[in-house]
Amino acid sequence: MYHLELVYGYVENDDCGIYHAFEALDPNSKDTDYEEVAKELAEMLDTTPDDSCFNWDVMDIALPDSLVKAIQADAVNPKE
């Protein structure tokens, strides 16, 4: 089974609700700078990592076999 790391950030405020931003990463990468990813997520949400309304975390996501097969098939026969 194939996996990815989903890094997610969210900003929550009473006026507008909760907004999310996501980044999918290779879980086998040794070069991931999570603080930098969090900064990028905060920028996507028009805030900064030190904003008390901003939070972020990482979770492991298993890719469905059907998606992996579709990616592999596209790698062999790319769609235009």
Short mmCIF file of C-alpha atoms in Angstrom, two decimals:
data_model
loop_
_atom_site.label_atom_id
_atom_site.label_comp_id
_atom_site.label_asym_id
_atom_site.label_seq_id
_atom_site.Cartn_x
_atom_site.Cartn_y
_atom_site.Cartn_z
CA MET A 1 0.00 0.00 0.00
CA TYR A 2 1.22 3.48 -0.85
CA HIS A 3 1.01 6.41 1.53
CA LEU A 4 1.52 10.14 1.53
CA GLU A 5 1.90 12.70 4.27
CA LEU A 6 -0.85 15.27 4.32
CA VAL A 7 0.27 18.46 6.02
CA TYR A 8 -2.72 20.62 6.80
CA GLY A 9 -3.10 24.07 8.19
CA TYR A 10 -6.18 25.88 9.30
CA VAL A 11 -7.13 29.27 10.55
CA GLU A 12 -10.21 29.69 12.71
CA ASN A 13 -11.91 32.90 13.62
CA ASP A 14 -15.33 33.81 14.95
CA ASP A 15 -16.21 36.09 12.03
CA CYS A 16 -15.54 33.83 9.05
CA GLY A 17 -15.31 30.25 10.33
CA ILE A 18 -12.53 27.79 9.55
CA TYR A 19 -10.37 27.80 6.40
CA HIS A 20 -7.96 25.01 5.43
CA ALA A 21 -4.86 24.60 3.26
CA PHE A 22 -3.15 21.32 2.38
CA GLU A 23 0.21 20.05 1.13
CA ALA A 24 0.84 16.44 0.08
CA LEU A 25 4.37 15.18 0.70
CA ASP A 26 6.42 12.06 0.13
CA PRO A 27 6.61 10.27 3.49
CA ASN A 28 10.03 8.86 2.54
CA SER A 29 11.63 12.27 2.02
CA LYS A 30 14.37 13.02 4.52
CA ASP A 31 14.54 16.71 3.53
CA THR A 32 11.10 17.87 4.67
CA ASP A 33 11.19 21.07 6.67
CA TYR A 34 7.79 21.03 8.37
CA GLU A 35 8.21 24.53 9.75
CA GLU A 36 8.71 25.81 6.20
CA VAL A 37 5.65 23.88 5.01
CA ALA A 38 3.63 25.38 7.88
CA LYS A 39 4.82 28.83 6.80
CA GLU A 40 3.65 28.16 3.24
CA LEU A 41 0.26 26.92 4.50
CA ALA A 42 -0.12 30.04 6.63
CA GLU A 43 0.67 32.20 3.59
CA MET A 44 -2.03 30.39 1.61
CA LEU A 45 -4.43 31.35 4.38
CA ASP A 46 -3.28 34.99 4.46
CA THR A 47 -1.77 34.69 7.92
CA THR A 48 1.50 33.80 9.66
CA PRO A 49 2.54 30.72 11.63
CA ASP A 50 2.64 32.74 14.87
CA ASP A 51 -1.02 33.82 14.53
CA SER A 52 -2.92 32.34 17.48
CA CYS A 53 -5.79 31.45 15.11
CA PHE A 54 -3.48 29.33 12.89
CA ASN A 55 -2.79 25.66 13.57
CA TRP A 56 -1.20 22.89 11.56
CA ASP A 57 -0.42 19.18 11.79
CA VAL A 58 0.60 16.13 9.73
CA MET A 59 -1.28 12.92 9.03
CA ASP A 60 -0.53 9.76 7.10
CA ILE A 61 -2.93 8.97 4.25
CA ALA A 62 -3.17 5.58 2.55
CA LEU A 63 -3.77 5.95 -1.18
CA PRO A 64 -6.53 3.72 -2.59
CA ASP A 65 -5.25 0.95 -4.87
CA SER A 66 -7.43 2.26 -7.69
CA LEU A 67 -5.68 5.65 -7.54
CA VAL A 68 -2.22 4.07 -7.46
CA LYS A 69 -3.13 1.95 -10.52
CA ALA A 70 -4.42 5.03 -12.36
CA ILE A 71 -1.19 6.93 -11.62
CA GLN A 72 0.91 3.98 -12.74
CA ALA A 73 -1.12 3.59 -15.94
CA ASP A 74 -0.76 7.30 -16.70
CA ALA A 75 3.00 7.05 -16.17
CA VAL A 76 3.19 4.30 -18.80
CA ASN A 77 0.72 5.92 -21.22
CA PRO A 78 0.52 9.65 -20.40
CA LYS A 79 -2.70 11.44 -21.28
CA GLU A 80 -2.37 14.56 -23.34
#
